[in-house]
GROMACS .gro file of C-alpha atoms in nm:
model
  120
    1UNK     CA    1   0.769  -2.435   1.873
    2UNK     CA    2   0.689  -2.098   1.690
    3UNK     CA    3   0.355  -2.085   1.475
    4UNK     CA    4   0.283  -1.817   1.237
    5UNK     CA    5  -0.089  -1.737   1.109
    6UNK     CA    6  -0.131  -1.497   0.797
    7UNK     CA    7  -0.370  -1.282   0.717
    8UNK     CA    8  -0.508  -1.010   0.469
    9UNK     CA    9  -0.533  -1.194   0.133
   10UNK     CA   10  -0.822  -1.141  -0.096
   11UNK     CA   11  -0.950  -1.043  -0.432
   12UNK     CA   12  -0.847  -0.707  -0.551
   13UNK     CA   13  -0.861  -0.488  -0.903
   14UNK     CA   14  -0.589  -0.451  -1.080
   15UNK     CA   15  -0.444  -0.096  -0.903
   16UNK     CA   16  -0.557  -0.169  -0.569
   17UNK     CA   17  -0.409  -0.225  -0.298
   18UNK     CA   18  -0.369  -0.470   0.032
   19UNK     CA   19  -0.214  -0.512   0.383
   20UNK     CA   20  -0.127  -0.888   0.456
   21UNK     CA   21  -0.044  -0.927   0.812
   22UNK     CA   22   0.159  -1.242   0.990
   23UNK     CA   23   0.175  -1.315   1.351
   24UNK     CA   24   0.397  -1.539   1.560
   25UNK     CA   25   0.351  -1.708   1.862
   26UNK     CA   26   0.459  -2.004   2.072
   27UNK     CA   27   0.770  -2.054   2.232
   28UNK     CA   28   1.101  -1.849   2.121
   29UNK     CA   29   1.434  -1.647   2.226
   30UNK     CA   30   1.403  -1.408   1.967
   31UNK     CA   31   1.258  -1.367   1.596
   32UNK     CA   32   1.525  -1.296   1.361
   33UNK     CA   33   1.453  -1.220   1.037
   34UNK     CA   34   1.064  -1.249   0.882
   35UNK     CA   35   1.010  -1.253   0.502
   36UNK     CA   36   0.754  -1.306   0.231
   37UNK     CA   37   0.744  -1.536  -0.070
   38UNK     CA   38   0.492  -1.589  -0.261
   39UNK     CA   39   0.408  -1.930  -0.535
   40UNK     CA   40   0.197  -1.827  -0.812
   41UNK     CA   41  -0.013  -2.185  -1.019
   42UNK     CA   42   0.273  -2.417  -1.140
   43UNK     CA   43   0.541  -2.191  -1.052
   44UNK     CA   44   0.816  -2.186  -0.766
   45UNK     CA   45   0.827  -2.050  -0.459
   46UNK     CA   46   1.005  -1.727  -0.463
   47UNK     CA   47   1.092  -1.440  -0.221
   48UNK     CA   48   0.946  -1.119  -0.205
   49UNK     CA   49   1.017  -0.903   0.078
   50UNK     CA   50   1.299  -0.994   0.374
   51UNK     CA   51   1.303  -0.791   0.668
   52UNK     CA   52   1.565  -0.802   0.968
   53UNK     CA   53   1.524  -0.749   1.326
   54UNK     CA   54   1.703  -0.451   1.280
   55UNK     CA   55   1.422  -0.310   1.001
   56UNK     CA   56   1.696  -0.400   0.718
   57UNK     CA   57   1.493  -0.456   0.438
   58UNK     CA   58   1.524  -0.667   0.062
   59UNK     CA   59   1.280  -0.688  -0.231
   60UNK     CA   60   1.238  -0.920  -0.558
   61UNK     CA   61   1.305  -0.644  -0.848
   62UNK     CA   62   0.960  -0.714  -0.989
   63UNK     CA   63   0.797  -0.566  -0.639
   64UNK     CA   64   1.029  -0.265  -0.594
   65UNK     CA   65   0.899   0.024  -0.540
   66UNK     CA   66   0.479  -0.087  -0.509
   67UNK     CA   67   0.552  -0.331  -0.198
   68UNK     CA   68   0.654  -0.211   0.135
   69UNK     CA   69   0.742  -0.481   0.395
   70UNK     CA   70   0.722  -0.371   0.813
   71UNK     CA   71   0.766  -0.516   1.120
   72UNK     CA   72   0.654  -0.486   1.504
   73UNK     CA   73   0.893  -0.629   1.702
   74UNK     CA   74   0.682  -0.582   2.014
   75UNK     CA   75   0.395  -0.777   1.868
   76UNK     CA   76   0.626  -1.062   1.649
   77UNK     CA   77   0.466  -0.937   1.376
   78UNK     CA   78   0.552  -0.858   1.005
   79UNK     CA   79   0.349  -0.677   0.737
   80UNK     CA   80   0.327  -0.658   0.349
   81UNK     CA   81   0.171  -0.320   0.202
   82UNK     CA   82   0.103  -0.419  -0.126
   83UNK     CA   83   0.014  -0.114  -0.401
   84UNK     CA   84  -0.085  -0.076  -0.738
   85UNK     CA   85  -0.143  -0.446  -0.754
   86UNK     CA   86  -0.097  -0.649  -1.101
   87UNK     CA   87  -0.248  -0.954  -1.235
   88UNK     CA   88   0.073  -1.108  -1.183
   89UNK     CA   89   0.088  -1.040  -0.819
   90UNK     CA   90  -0.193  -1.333  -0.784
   91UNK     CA   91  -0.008  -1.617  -0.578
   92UNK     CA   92  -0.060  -1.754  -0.249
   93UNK     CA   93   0.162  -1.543  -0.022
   94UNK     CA   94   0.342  -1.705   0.260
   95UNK     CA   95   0.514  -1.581   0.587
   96UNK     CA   96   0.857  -1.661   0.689
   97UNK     CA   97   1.026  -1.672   1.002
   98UNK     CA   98   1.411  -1.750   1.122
   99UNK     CA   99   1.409  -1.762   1.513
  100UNK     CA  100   1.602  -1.905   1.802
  101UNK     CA  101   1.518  -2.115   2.038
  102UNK     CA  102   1.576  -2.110   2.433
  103UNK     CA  103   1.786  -2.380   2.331
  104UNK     CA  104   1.994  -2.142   2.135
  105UNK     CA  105   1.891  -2.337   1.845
  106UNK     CA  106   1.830  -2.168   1.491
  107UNK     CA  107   1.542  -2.286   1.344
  108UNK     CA  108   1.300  -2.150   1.041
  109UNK     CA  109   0.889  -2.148   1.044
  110UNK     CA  110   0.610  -2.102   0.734
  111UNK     CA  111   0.311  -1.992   0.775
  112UNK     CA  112  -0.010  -2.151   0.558
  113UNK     CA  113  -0.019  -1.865   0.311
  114UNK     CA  114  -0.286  -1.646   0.232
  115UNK     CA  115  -0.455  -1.615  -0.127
  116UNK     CA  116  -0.408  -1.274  -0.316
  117UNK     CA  117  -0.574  -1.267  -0.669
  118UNK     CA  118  -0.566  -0.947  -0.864
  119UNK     CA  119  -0.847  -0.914  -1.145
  120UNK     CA  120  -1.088  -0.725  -1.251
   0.00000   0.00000   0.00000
Protein backbone atom coordinates (compact mmCIF):
# COMPACT_ATOMS: atom_id res chain seq x y z
CA UNK A 1 0.00 0.00 0.00
CA UNK A 2 1.55 3.40 -1.17
CA UNK A 3 0.66 6.61 0.98
CA UNK A 4 1.33 10.02 -0.17
CA UNK A 5 1.54 13.15 2.34
CA UNK A 6 1.49 16.79 0.79
CA UNK A 7 2.92 19.61 1.79
CA UNK A 8 3.62 23.43 1.16
CA UNK A 9 0.13 25.00 1.00
CA UNK A 10 -0.59 28.31 2.57
CA UNK A 11 -1.79 31.82 2.22
CA UNK A 12 -0.04 33.87 -0.32
CA UNK A 13 -0.52 37.55 -2.16
CA UNK A 14 -1.63 37.68 -5.23
CA UNK A 15 2.06 37.52 -7.27
CA UNK A 16 3.70 35.32 -4.94
CA UNK A 17 4.80 32.39 -5.13
CA UNK A 18 4.92 28.60 -3.49
CA UNK A 19 6.63 25.13 -3.54
CA UNK A 20 4.08 22.28 -2.64
CA UNK A 21 5.91 19.15 -2.08
CA UNK A 22 4.37 15.30 -2.06
CA UNK A 23 6.04 12.28 -0.77
CA UNK A 24 5.37 8.58 -1.17
CA UNK A 25 6.00 5.79 0.84
CA UNK A 26 4.90 2.27 1.70
CA UNK A 27 5.19 -0.63 -0.30
CA UNK A 28 5.73 -0.41 -4.31
CA UNK A 29 7.59 -1.75 -7.63
CA UNK A 30 7.86 1.46 -9.09
CA UNK A 31 6.02 5.01 -9.18
CA UNK A 32 4.81 5.75 -12.53
CA UNK A 33 3.45 8.80 -13.23
CA UNK A 34 2.68 11.64 -10.25
CA UNK A 35 0.34 14.58 -10.98
CA UNK A 36 -1.50 17.49 -9.43
CA UNK A 37 -5.15 18.51 -9.44
CA UNK A 38 -6.48 20.83 -7.67
CA UNK A 39 -10.74 21.46 -6.53
CA UNK A 40 -11.45 24.98 -5.98
CA UNK A 41 -15.29 25.65 -3.47
CA UNK A 42 -18.14 23.94 -5.46
CA UNK A 43 -16.13 23.16 -8.36
CA UNK A 44 -14.60 19.82 -9.85
CA UNK A 45 -11.64 18.27 -9.47
CA UNK A 46 -9.35 19.07 -12.25
CA UNK A 47 -5.71 18.39 -13.31
CA UNK A 48 -2.97 20.61 -13.21
CA UNK A 49 0.39 19.35 -13.74
CA UNK A 50 1.23 15.41 -14.89
CA UNK A 51 4.63 14.32 -14.74
CA UNK A 52 6.14 10.87 -16.00
CA UNK A 53 8.83 8.78 -14.69
CA UNK A 54 10.66 9.75 -17.53
CA UNK A 55 10.31 13.81 -16.52
CA UNK A 56 7.56 14.05 -19.47
CA UNK A 57 5.59 16.74 -18.40
CA UNK A 58 1.57 18.20 -19.08
CA UNK A 59 -0.16 21.36 -17.82
CA UNK A 60 -3.95 22.72 -17.64
CA UNK A 61 -3.70 25.86 -20.19
CA UNK A 62 -4.75 28.18 -17.39
CA UNK A 63 -1.24 27.23 -15.41
CA UNK A 64 1.12 27.31 -18.41
CA UNK A 65 3.83 29.02 -18.20
CA UNK A 66 3.61 30.28 -14.05
CA UNK A 67 3.59 26.47 -12.75
CA UNK A 68 6.48 24.22 -13.02
CA UNK A 69 5.93 20.57 -11.92
CA UNK A 70 9.41 18.25 -10.82
CA UNK A 71 10.15 15.12 -9.67
CA UNK A 72 12.91 13.07 -7.57
CA UNK A 73 12.77 9.78 -8.47
CA UNK A 74 15.31 8.82 -5.81
CA UNK A 75 13.19 10.26 -3.05
CA UNK A 76 9.38 9.25 -4.69
CA UNK A 77 8.81 12.61 -4.65
CA UNK A 78 7.01 15.24 -6.88
CA UNK A 79 6.96 19.05 -6.67
CA UNK A 80 4.70 22.01 -7.80
CA UNK A 81 6.57 25.53 -8.20
CA UNK A 82 3.83 27.70 -8.29
CA UNK A 83 4.58 31.63 -9.56
CA UNK A 84 2.87 34.71 -9.93
CA UNK A 85 -0.04 33.22 -8.08
CA UNK A 86 -3.82 34.43 -8.82
CA UNK A 87 -6.86 34.58 -6.79
CA UNK A 88 -8.07 31.87 -8.83
CA UNK A 89 -5.28 29.54 -8.04
CA UNK A 90 -7.04 29.18 -4.37
CA UNK A 91 -8.15 25.37 -4.24
CA UNK A 92 -7.10 22.58 -2.22
CA UNK A 93 -4.28 20.96 -4.21
CA UNK A 94 -3.96 17.26 -4.25
CA UNK A 95 -1.14 14.72 -5.16
CA UNK A 96 -1.49 11.93 -7.51
CA UNK A 97 0.20 8.82 -7.93
CA UNK A 98 -0.07 5.70 -10.58
CA UNK A 99 2.28 2.86 -9.26
CA UNK A 100 2.77 -0.85 -9.47
CA UNK A 101 2.71 -3.19 -7.18
CA UNK A 102 5.15 -6.26 -6.43
CA UNK A 103 2.20 -7.92 -7.56
CA UNK A 104 2.59 -6.33 -10.90
CA UNK A 105 -0.61 -4.75 -10.20
CA UNK A 106 -1.45 -1.08 -11.45
CA UNK A 107 -2.97 0.77 -8.97
CA UNK A 108 -3.55 4.79 -8.37
CA UNK A 109 -3.09 6.77 -4.80
CA UNK A 110 -4.37 10.56 -3.54
CA UNK A 111 -2.94 12.29 -1.24
CA UNK A 112 -5.18 14.58 1.45
CA UNK A 113 -4.50 17.84 -0.35
CA UNK A 114 -3.01 20.81 0.89
CA UNK A 115 -4.84 24.34 1.08
CA UNK A 116 -3.43 27.18 -1.23
CA UNK A 117 -5.41 30.54 -0.96
CA UNK A 118 -4.15 33.51 -2.86
CA UNK A 119 -5.35 37.04 -1.45
CA UNK A 120 -4.29 39.93 -0.42
Amino acid sequence: QVQLVESGGELVQPGGSLRLSCAASGRFLIINTMAWYRQAPGKQRDMVATISRGGSTNYADSVKGRFTVSRDNAKNTVYLQMNNLKPEDTAVYYCNARYRTWALEDLEVWGQGTLVTVSS
